Amino acid sequence: MSEVAISIRQLTMAYGDNVIQRDLSFEVQRGDIFVIMGGSGCGKSTLLRHLIGLQAPKAGSVCYGEEDFWAATEAGQDALKRRFGVLFQAGALWSSLTLAENVALPLEEFTALPAAAIREIVSTKLALVGLAGFEHYYPSEISGGMKKRAGLARAMALNPEILFFDEPSAGLDPLSSRRLDELILELRDSLGATVVLVTHELPSIFAVANNSVFLDADSKTMIASGDPKHLAAHGPEAVRNFLSRGESS
Amino acid sequence: MSPSPTSPHATFERQDTLLQVRLSGAWNWSDAAPGMPEEPLWAGLSGVRLTADSLSESDGALLAWLISFSRAASARGLALDTTGLPEGTQRLLALALAVPPRTDHPTDTAPGFFASLGLIALHLWADLPRALRFTGEITQSFARLLIGKARFRRRDLLWLIEANGPRALPISSLISFLVGTILAYMGAVQLAQFGAQIYIADLVAIGMVREIGALMTGVILAGRTGAAYAAQIGTMQVNEEIDAYRTLGLSPIDYLVLPRLIALVLMVPLLTLYAGVVGIGAGMLIATTVFGVGIREYLNETVLALSWAHILIGMFKGTVYGALVAFAGCWRGMECGRSAQAVGEATTSAVVTSILLITVSASVLTIIFQRLGW
Ligand SMILES: Nc1ncnc2c1ncn2[C@@H]1O[C@H](COP(=O)(O)OP(=O)(O)O)[C@@H](O)[C@H]1O
Ligand SMILES: [Mg+2]
């Protein structure tokens, strides 16, 4: 059932004249759990910002199905954005709203559901990430890991086709991090979602990912792509080194 | 002149094409480190060997010297033999040299005085298109509000109204009272020479209600609300809250800028009016207690002096200043970078921009009303 969800073609990303990565070309298949790997500062978050429509490429394209995101009209881009959910590095919860209101806002904006149904959905989503009973807390009243989980609940609010995660398990304890991995697999299997994540956690890379791209900071381009388990054995040396810490542990 | 045995010391000695570097002494930041070898000494070398002899180090000075020495050596393509150094030093040096320094980092050189002046002028000029674009976005957002498509929480609006209206009253009272007092005194000293103290009432009433109440309110709001808006929105930028709106295809202007603008535009006419009333009160206090004007007389004269035109013009000016403050605060917040330092800069910049805009618009409005003869 190999169907392309996202295709990245000849993407070059830059801040002003400072090129971060160039000539990235890869495809994310539907149902993939796709990891963006690389040393810190190599441009993983920047790549994610290009995929979710926050930063326009210097050259190249990002296509969802057949539709070129950056060539689309504003309305076209908004329609594409409805199809994905994003979990930011620190949760990015709206600080003037409670957790329940944070999760409810996308539902109120984009569905015609009655208030009672929305309340049900919000409770369910919060329960899924282990935050049942925290509906009325404000983001400033919960810990960093909880903010992340609440951010995930918000990202899942509209049952998106594609979920993007920036370092979801950074700052989580090992158990929560494990639960998150299970949740990611569950989301893919039960909702048929495609997941694109940036992560450094080797155990979660091997536990969940079936496809990946490896960005290199020195050569400023991708040096490998494919199943991380395959790359760990047969990839270029830099990638094998990166991945070998997880194999031995 | 031989160095004292405890100061850091390096001797460079050529043996054929090998450079022998002998390090000795106690290395401290407080003592000047030895210089690098002279250029001729490097010529035609094939290797460098470092040895140590009664060497001690406490605070990293030796390591720092070794790092710059090895950079100098590797720039000339020479390999370093460090096996003659203490074990710990070798390991630290290897660690420090493991990752080559970045060469493509952005250059950051401070411009001189005139260059800075030029840069400020260029910045202001370069700001203009972005300010216009932001104005355009706000206008679109207003249009969405009018057709009922833009949505923000009523609770947010009420909170903003409370924070920027009633809570500004104490500081507004203080400043208006002070200004009213000064105005009354300055006027009275002149008017009393002609026995015309009663006209203090006219001076204070028209001055406060038409001009100064609005101006003071604008300046207070620039420091209070403009700064707060920039800091709030700037922090949301840092927390990626604004990105979170954008990735949902929601406009952060609708949710964040619109309620702030509306809150201030609703509150500022009232604050202006309030400032005028407090100023008149202060003027009356001075006139009656110091210059012997009767309370009734003073009030009568005030009522005679004030026309609706003065009151409305004052409120109009205040509203313009308030809108400019809200604009500057939100704009600088939305343009904020992604660090704590950037939030500080946005806040400062919001206050400076607000005061600049108030000054310019005050001049323009005064001239316009003068010409219109209102
Ligand atoms: N807003 C920005 N402006 C300029 N340069 C940036 C900005 N954000 C990140 N960078 C640069 O882009 C590079 C990649 O950053 P990022 O994508 O955050 O890395 P990663 O997520 O892989 O750690 C870094 O070298 C960083 O210095
Ligand atoms: Mg990152």
XYZ file of C-alpha atoms and ligand atoms in Angstrom:
651
model
C 0.000 0.000 0.000
C 2.834 2.212 -0.852
C 1.343 5.639 -1.353
C 3.459 8.766 -1.113
C 2.306 11.092 1.666
C 5.010 13.738 1.441
C 7.676 14.160 -1.169
C 10.561 16.522 -0.705
C 12.396 17.475 -3.878
C 15.714 19.281 -4.103
C 14.908 21.240 -0.976
C 17.403 23.915 0.054
C 16.857 25.675 3.359
C 18.523 28.852 4.544
C 18.314 31.645 7.082
C 19.089 34.672 4.933
C 22.213 33.728 3.027
C 23.244 31.133 5.566
C 22.375 27.809 3.912
C 21.551 25.149 6.504
C 20.889 22.130 4.243
C 20.751 21.773 0.476
C 19.416 19.324 -2.100
C 17.275 17.232 0.197
C 15.141 14.744 -1.702
C 13.172 11.988 -0.032
C 9.690 10.577 0.272
C 7.535 9.731 3.239
C 5.091 6.914 2.527
C 1.628 6.753 3.961
C 1.680 4.950 7.293
C 5.397 5.517 7.731
C 6.930 6.411 11.024
C 9.642 8.566 9.606
C 12.559 9.893 11.636
C 14.664 12.918 10.846
C 18.071 12.224 12.360
C 21.326 14.122 12.694
C 23.598 15.851 15.153
C 22.281 18.872 17.030
C 22.270 22.049 14.988
C 22.245 20.244 11.639
C 18.805 21.614 10.715
C 16.249 19.016 11.826
C 13.880 21.538 13.380
C 14.380 23.791 10.401
C 13.406 20.961 8.055
C 10.299 20.344 10.135
C 9.373 24.039 9.889
C 9.553 23.711 6.105
C 7.293 20.667 6.152
C 4.617 22.289 8.331
C 4.453 25.510 6.403
C 6.208 27.859 8.805
C 9.234 28.590 6.694
C 9.451 28.824 2.908
C 12.248 26.971 1.114
C 15.064 28.796 -0.627
C 14.725 26.293 -3.456
C 12.912 23.045 -4.131
C 9.478 21.843 -3.128
C 7.476 20.072 -0.470
C 4.522 18.155 -1.913
C 1.619 16.590 -0.034
C 0.314 13.943 -2.392
C 0.354 15.792 -5.677
C -0.014 19.251 -4.201
C 3.014 21.509 -3.917
C 2.577 23.225 -0.545
C 4.658 26.293 -1.268
C 3.104 26.824 -4.698
C -0.445 26.612 -3.332
C -2.708 29.573 -2.626
C -3.240 30.656 0.952
C -6.563 28.827 1.047
C -4.911 25.744 -0.428
C -2.193 25.890 2.202
C -4.761 26.259 4.976
C -6.631 23.219 3.667
C -3.399 21.202 3.701
C -2.585 22.411 7.211
C -5.905 21.005 8.487
C -4.601 17.593 7.531
C -1.691 17.656 9.901
C -1.065 18.003 13.598
C 2.125 19.367 15.101
C 3.742 18.841 18.470
C 6.345 21.525 19.075
C 9.527 21.033 21.009
C 8.171 22.532 24.248
C 4.471 21.884 23.663
C 3.677 25.458 22.573
C 0.412 25.485 24.509
C -1.549 28.729 24.360
C -0.781 30.244 27.699
C -4.041 32.098 28.288
C -6.128 28.946 27.825
C -6.609 25.915 30.056
C -5.517 22.497 28.791
C -9.098 21.643 27.878
C -9.505 24.916 25.984
C -6.208 24.329 24.204
C -7.407 20.985 22.877
C -10.901 22.304 22.203
C -9.896 25.329 20.142
C -9.095 23.471 16.891
C -12.339 21.517 17.276
C -14.351 24.694 17.800
C -12.694 26.339 14.832
C -12.899 23.558 12.298
C -15.834 21.337 13.228
C -19.505 21.963 13.801
C -19.669 19.631 16.794
C -21.888 20.595 19.727
C -20.153 21.746 22.891
C -20.926 18.526 24.750
C -19.300 16.392 22.072
C -16.253 18.621 22.061
C -15.968 18.245 25.819
C -16.085 14.453 25.408
C -13.411 14.453 22.738
C -11.184 16.744 24.782
C -11.414 14.464 27.817
C -10.628 11.442 25.696
C -7.598 13.041 24.081
C -6.258 14.233 27.422
C -6.799 10.788 28.908
C -4.898 9.227 26.007
C -1.805 11.202 26.936
C -2.234 10.514 30.646
C -3.638 13.888 31.614
C -7.146 12.941 32.683
C -8.287 15.334 35.382
C -6.009 18.165 34.281
C -8.654 19.828 32.103
C -8.764 23.024 34.086
C -5.063 23.571 34.619
C -3.263 26.387 32.854
C -0.012 25.632 31.020
C 1.935 27.597 33.628
C 0.714 25.203 36.324
C 2.097 21.968 34.875
C 5.554 20.526 34.269
C 7.498 20.525 31.003
C 6.747 16.880 30.247
C 3.053 17.420 30.890
C 3.048 20.422 28.559
C 4.458 18.204 25.868
C 1.814 15.585 26.403
C -0.930 18.215 26.407
C 0.577 19.558 23.176
C 0.259 16.062 21.747
C -3.384 15.896 22.784
C -3.955 19.171 20.936
C -2.077 17.917 17.874
C -4.365 14.866 17.785
C -7.541 16.876 18.257
C -8.593 16.833 14.624
C -7.482 13.239 13.960
C -4.823 14.413 11.523
C -3.506 12.301 8.659
C 0.052 13.327 9.371
C 1.570 14.051 12.754
C 4.795 15.991 13.179
C 6.823 15.775 16.370
C 9.894 17.762 17.314
C 11.904 15.799 19.877
C 8.837 14.424 21.624
C 10.697 12.437 24.251
C 13.323 15.026 25.182
C 12.742 15.923 28.821
C 10.482 12.948 29.507
C 11.363 10.217 31.981
C 12.112 6.795 30.441
C 8.695 5.410 31.279
C 6.754 8.305 29.759
C 9.062 8.188 26.805
C 8.236 4.497 26.337
C 4.534 5.242 26.619
C 4.928 7.906 23.971
C 6.543 5.388 21.608
C 3.628 3.042 22.164
C 1.215 5.893 21.588
C 2.917 6.789 18.321
C 2.656 3.196 17.089
C -0.943 3.094 18.235
C -1.765 6.311 16.380
C -0.316 4.898 13.211
C -2.041 1.543 13.536
C -5.458 2.670 14.697
C -5.802 5.982 12.881
C -3.646 5.106 9.913
C -1.680 8.272 10.568
C 1.689 9.031 9.074
C 4.200 10.201 11.645
C 7.258 12.369 11.015
C 9.451 12.903 14.017
C 12.723 14.479 14.989
C 14.378 12.528 17.748
C 17.726 11.665 19.296
C 16.412 8.771 21.331
C 18.001 5.717 19.771
C 15.748 3.254 21.594
C 12.681 4.990 20.215
C 14.195 5.238 16.749
C 14.630 1.479 16.663
C 11.334 0.811 18.393
C 9.083 2.832 16.128
C 10.711 4.056 12.943
C 10.573 2.240 9.633
C 12.059 5.000 7.494
C 14.422 7.892 8.018
C 16.686 10.544 6.641
C 20.053 11.503 8.108
C 21.180 15.138 7.838
C 24.853 15.959 8.073
C 25.992 19.339 9.394
C 29.393 19.362 7.686
C 28.393 18.527 4.141
C 25.055 20.362 4.665
C 23.006 17.697 2.989
C 21.455 14.289 3.643
C 23.932 11.441 3.660
C 21.544 8.521 4.067
C 17.906 7.539 4.055
C 15.931 4.385 4.648
C 15.054 2.012 7.470
C 17.235 2.916 10.482
C 17.722 -0.769 11.311
C 19.185 -1.236 7.868
C 21.284 1.925 8.136
C 22.694 0.775 11.468
C 24.265 -2.169 9.703
C 24.887 -0.974 6.167
C 24.736 2.828 6.200
C 27.643 5.249 5.793
C 30.104 5.300 8.648
C 28.845 8.533 10.251
C 25.329 7.115 10.383
C 26.492 3.751 11.739
C 28.404 5.593 14.463
C 25.375 7.674 15.317
C 23.158 4.607 15.520
C 25.577 2.152 17.103
C 25.164 3.530 20.612
C 21.623 2.237 20.639
C 22.471 -1.209 19.304
C 24.863 -2.084 22.096
C 22.650 -0.856 24.931
C 67.087 38.056 31.663
C 66.131 34.608 32.824
C 62.522 33.939 33.850
C 61.741 33.098 37.433
C 61.366 29.333 37.892
C 57.650 29.532 38.588
C 56.436 31.644 35.662
C 55.136 29.902 32.519
C 57.839 29.334 30.013
C 58.247 27.822 26.562
C 61.476 27.297 24.652
C 61.488 26.593 20.940
C 64.433 24.717 19.533
C 64.955 23.397 16.011
C 66.528 20.023 15.503
C 66.816 19.696 11.769
C 63.185 19.792 10.557
C 61.739 18.989 13.981
C 60.609 21.757 16.336
C 61.190 20.889 19.973
C 58.904 22.798 22.334
C 59.775 22.548 25.982
C 57.191 23.795 28.473
C 57.948 24.506 32.089
C 56.866 26.519 35.106
C 53.537 27.092 36.809
C 50.897 28.174 34.287
C 48.330 30.650 35.545
C 46.066 33.168 33.904
C 47.621 35.821 36.125
C 51.017 35.373 34.431
C 51.500 36.332 30.821
C 51.734 33.237 28.644
C 54.744 32.943 26.358
C 54.364 34.069 22.759
C 54.115 31.840 19.699
C 57.316 30.986 17.838
C 58.589 33.549 15.337
C 57.721 33.023 11.687
C 61.231 31.918 10.501
C 61.210 29.145 13.072
C 58.204 27.519 11.356
C 59.806 27.414 7.926
C 60.550 24.016 6.451
C 59.425 21.994 9.463
C 58.120 18.468 9.200
C 56.947 17.947 12.785
C 56.546 19.404 16.240
C 57.278 17.644 19.490
C 56.051 18.961 22.809
C 57.758 18.033 26.033
C 57.157 19.083 29.589
C 59.532 19.542 32.398
C 58.522 20.419 35.975
C 55.267 21.728 34.594
C 52.288 22.584 36.724
C 48.945 24.024 35.836
C 45.917 24.997 37.837
C 43.388 26.904 35.805
C 43.415 26.047 32.133
C 45.998 28.602 31.025
C 48.278 25.883 29.679
C 45.460 24.217 27.803
C 44.450 27.522 26.241
C 48.014 28.120 25.105
C 48.298 24.584 23.748
C 45.085 24.982 21.785
C 46.236 28.136 20.063
C 49.662 26.616 19.489
C 48.242 23.506 17.911
C 45.922 25.620 15.716
C 48.988 27.544 14.562
C 50.767 24.266 13.852
C 47.886 22.647 12.025
C 47.382 25.812 9.959
C 50.856 25.076 8.623
C 50.041 21.447 8.066
C 52.200 20.192 10.918
C 51.321 17.242 13.101
C 51.795 17.574 16.838
C 53.558 14.950 18.912
C 52.174 15.445 22.408
C 53.387 12.215 24.000
C 55.896 14.181 26.047
C 53.124 16.040 27.864
C 51.449 14.880 31.087
C 48.756 12.299 30.479
C 45.833 14.471 31.642
C 46.917 17.410 29.522
C 47.158 15.170 26.456
C 43.638 13.923 26.945
C 42.164 17.388 27.483
C 43.931 18.689 24.405
C 42.651 15.787 22.336
C 39.120 16.519 23.564
C 39.368 20.205 22.781
C 40.680 19.546 19.287
C 38.299 16.712 18.454
C 35.779 18.969 16.718
C 37.250 21.530 14.327
C 36.142 25.106 14.945
C 33.344 26.354 12.728
C 34.664 28.596 10.026
C 31.413 29.791 8.488
C 30.021 31.493 11.584
C 28.341 34.830 10.990
C 30.706 37.744 11.490
C 29.688 40.065 14.248
C 31.638 43.287 14.214
C 30.401 46.356 16.085
C 29.904 49.349 13.788
C 31.378 52.750 14.660
C 29.384 55.811 15.744
C 28.521 57.211 12.313
C 27.894 53.768 10.936
C 25.457 53.211 13.834
C 23.624 56.433 13.023
C 23.371 55.371 9.424
C 22.135 51.931 10.478
C 19.398 53.443 12.660
C 18.209 55.563 9.734
C 18.277 52.519 7.458
C 16.401 50.462 10.060
C 13.639 53.046 10.312
C 13.395 53.165 6.555
C 13.416 49.385 6.299
C 10.744 49.148 9.032
C 8.242 51.072 6.960
C 7.173 48.340 4.512
C 6.863 45.829 7.345
C 4.796 48.280 9.386
C 2.528 48.772 6.384
C 2.190 45.043 5.881
C 1.307 44.584 9.537
C -1.275 47.357 9.196
C -2.704 45.483 6.240
C -2.917 42.252 8.212
C -4.701 44.054 11.048
C -7.153 45.571 8.587
C -7.932 42.145 7.131
C -8.386 40.805 10.609
C -10.823 43.643 11.414
C -12.743 42.825 8.288
C -12.980 39.198 9.440
C -14.205 40.414 12.828
C -16.925 42.504 11.194
C -18.261 39.568 9.197
C -18.073 37.440 12.327
C -15.221 35.203 11.200
C -12.439 36.334 13.481
C -12.831 34.844 16.903
C -11.047 35.541 20.132
C -12.126 34.733 23.622
C -14.328 37.302 25.260
C -12.521 36.424 28.480
C -9.204 37.488 26.937
C -10.709 40.804 25.940
C -12.172 41.413 29.409
C -8.874 40.560 31.025
C -7.026 42.934 28.706
C -9.552 45.685 29.354
C -9.131 45.312 33.070
C -5.348 45.157 32.942
C -4.999 48.193 30.730
C -7.927 50.350 31.809
C -8.792 50.440 35.529
C -5.348 49.284 36.562
C -3.743 52.262 34.857
C -5.770 54.661 37.028
C -3.320 55.059 39.931
C -0.344 56.034 37.777
C -2.578 58.137 35.566
C -3.932 59.982 38.650
C -0.467 60.689 39.909
C 0.882 62.087 36.661
C -2.246 64.068 35.794
C -2.358 65.600 39.239
C 1.283 66.613 38.941
C 0.846 68.094 35.492
C -2.357 69.917 36.520
C -0.504 71.428 39.478
C 2.427 72.566 37.370
C 0.173 74.028 34.713
C -1.831 75.969 37.315
C 1.281 77.329 39.003
C 3.063 78.332 35.815
C -0.065 80.072 34.539
C -0.983 81.683 37.832
C 2.390 83.318 38.338
C 1.922 85.161 35.044
C -1.811 85.813 35.316
C -1.602 87.102 38.895
C 0.487 90.039 37.636
C -2.664 91.334 35.952
C -5.003 90.195 38.721
C -6.405 87.645 36.272
C -6.020 84.528 38.454
C -9.500 83.389 37.508
C -8.208 82.514 34.044
C -6.148 79.704 35.582
C -9.362 77.746 35.191
C -9.426 78.293 31.410
C -5.764 77.484 31.029
C -5.923 74.265 33.024
C -9.241 73.073 31.620
C -8.411 73.585 27.956
C -4.781 72.530 28.333
C -5.551 69.316 30.192
C -8.676 68.254 28.358
C -7.611 69.112 24.831
C -3.886 68.332 24.774
C -2.013 67.236 27.846
C -4.440 64.657 29.217
C -4.239 62.746 25.943
C -0.485 63.136 25.646
C 0.223 62.006 29.200
C -2.149 59.076 28.822
C -0.357 58.097 25.614
C 3.050 58.225 27.259
C 1.870 56.278 30.308
C 0.334 53.622 28.073
C 3.515 53.411 26.001
C 5.472 52.459 29.103
C 2.773 50.338 30.654
C 0.756 48.679 27.944
C 3.005 48.933 24.885
C 5.813 47.255 26.781
C 3.480 44.618 28.214
C 1.993 43.800 24.792
C 5.436 43.378 23.239
C 6.621 41.203 26.114
C 3.475 39.032 26.103
C 3.418 38.440 22.374
C 7.226 38.156 22.228
C 7.153 35.418 24.862
C 4.462 33.611 22.894
C 6.754 33.829 19.873
C 9.566 32.243 21.908
C 7.219 29.476 23.163
C 6.127 28.771 19.572
C 2.520 29.567 20.551
C 2.235 31.778 17.491
C 3.580 29.004 15.257
C 0.963 26.744 16.788
C -1.787 29.097 15.525
C -0.161 29.299 12.109
C 0.175 25.542 11.639
C -3.544 25.222 12.247
C -4.152 27.837 9.579
C -5.451 30.231 12.262
C -4.427 33.866 12.261
C -2.464 34.886 15.359
C -3.531 38.451 14.566
C -7.173 37.517 15.178
C -6.401 35.890 18.493
C -3.664 38.063 19.906
C -3.485 41.452 18.238
C -7.147 42.249 17.701
C -8.262 41.933 21.347
C -5.274 43.989 22.472
C -6.020 46.732 20.008
C -9.705 46.763 20.861
C -9.082 46.755 24.604
C -6.852 49.790 24.400
C -8.986 51.705 21.930
C -11.987 51.189 24.231
C -10.138 52.241 27.347
C -8.029 55.133 26.178
C -10.801 57.751 25.662
C -11.967 57.122 29.211
C -8.438 57.339 30.558
C -7.947 60.604 28.680
C -11.122 62.034 30.109
C -10.106 60.895 33.560
C -6.700 62.540 33.212
C -8.429 65.809 32.257
C -10.726 65.678 35.290
C -7.841 64.953 37.686
C -5.819 67.784 36.118
C -8.729 70.207 36.569
C -9.043 69.093 40.184
C -5.371 69.760 40.766
C -5.645 73.176 39.122
C -8.631 74.031 41.302
C -6.783 73.008 44.438
C -3.869 75.314 43.615
C -6.054 78.200 42.445
C -8.297 78.148 45.511
C -5.698 77.489 48.191
C -2.721 79.464 46.878
C -4.164 82.174 44.633
C -7.415 82.907 46.424
C -9.918 82.010 43.707
C -13.314 80.826 44.962
C -14.402 77.255 44.269
C -17.700 78.295 42.640
C -16.011 80.898 40.481
C -13.407 78.387 39.398
C -15.990 75.777 38.479
C -18.093 78.311 36.611
C -15.107 79.491 34.627
C -14.134 75.907 33.829
C -17.565 75.105 32.479
C -17.542 78.275 30.399
C -14.092 77.475 29.003
C -14.775 73.901 28.012
C -16.623 73.311 24.783
C -17.601 69.921 23.377
C -15.003 70.477 20.690
C -12.212 70.542 23.273
C -13.481 67.410 24.966
C -13.969 65.460 21.749
C -10.660 66.554 20.268
C -8.896 65.477 23.457
C -10.581 62.087 23.409
C -9.870 61.691 19.727
C -6.193 62.421 20.200
C -6.011 60.037 23.122
C -7.607 57.316 21.020
C -5.099 57.861 18.230
C -2.185 57.665 20.673
C -3.630 54.558 22.307
C -4.120 52.834 18.973
C -0.537 53.666 18.009
C 0.767 52.279 21.296
C -1.181 49.049 20.862
C 0.017 48.828 17.272
C 3.672 49.329 18.192
C 3.515 46.891 21.106
C 1.846 44.111 19.101
C 4.006 44.703 16.060
C 7.296 44.517 17.948
C 6.010 41.457 19.784
C 5.065 39.688 16.558
C 8.480 40.471 15.087
C 10.275 39.214 18.169
C 13.055 36.646 17.751
C 13.263 33.367 19.597
C 15.262 34.161 22.706
C 14.836 35.856 26.066
C 17.117 38.613 24.881
C 14.928 39.190 21.842
C 11.915 39.684 24.135
C 13.819 42.387 25.997
C 14.723 44.082 22.750
C 11.145 43.886 21.502
C 9.915 45.512 24.707
C 12.383 48.380 24.522
C 11.713 48.830 20.875
C 7.950 48.912 21.475
C 8.274 51.789 23.946
C 10.625 53.749 21.694
C 8.414 53.185 18.658
C 5.272 54.182 20.616
C 6.776 57.435 21.813
C 8.110 58.222 18.364
C 4.684 57.621 16.815
C 2.935 59.676 19.520
C 5.307 62.592 18.962
C 4.832 62.596 15.219
C 1.061 62.194 15.367
C 0.715 64.858 18.093
C 2.414 67.392 15.838
C 0.404 66.402 12.806
C -2.926 66.447 14.673
C -2.249 69.808 16.284
C -1.488 71.345 12.912
C -4.547 69.772 11.320
C -6.936 71.005 14.029
C -5.315 74.437 13.885
C -5.919 74.607 10.149
C -9.479 73.404 10.516
C -9.972 76.113 13.123
C -11.582 73.734 15.659
N 15.946 31.771 13.615
C 17.168 31.451 13.163
N 17.938 32.359 12.527
C 19.147 32.035 12.050
N 19.714 30.827 12.170
C 19.009 29.868 12.795
C 17.709 30.131 13.327
N 17.242 28.992 13.890
C 18.212 28.071 13.721
N 19.270 28.586 13.059
C 20.485 27.878 12.671
O 20.118 26.793 11.857
C 20.848 25.641 12.197
C 19.912 24.489 12.407
O 19.091 24.744 13.522
P 17.987 23.692 13.972
O 17.146 23.363 12.804
O 17.303 24.261 15.171
O 18.887 22.455 14.391
P 18.460 21.072 15.084
O 16.994 21.086 15.326
O 18.906 20.042 14.124
O 19.244 20.991 16.346
C 21.683 25.985 13.417
O 23.014 26.102 12.990
C 21.172 27.304 13.880
O 22.251 28.112 14.264
Mg 15.822 21.113 17.130
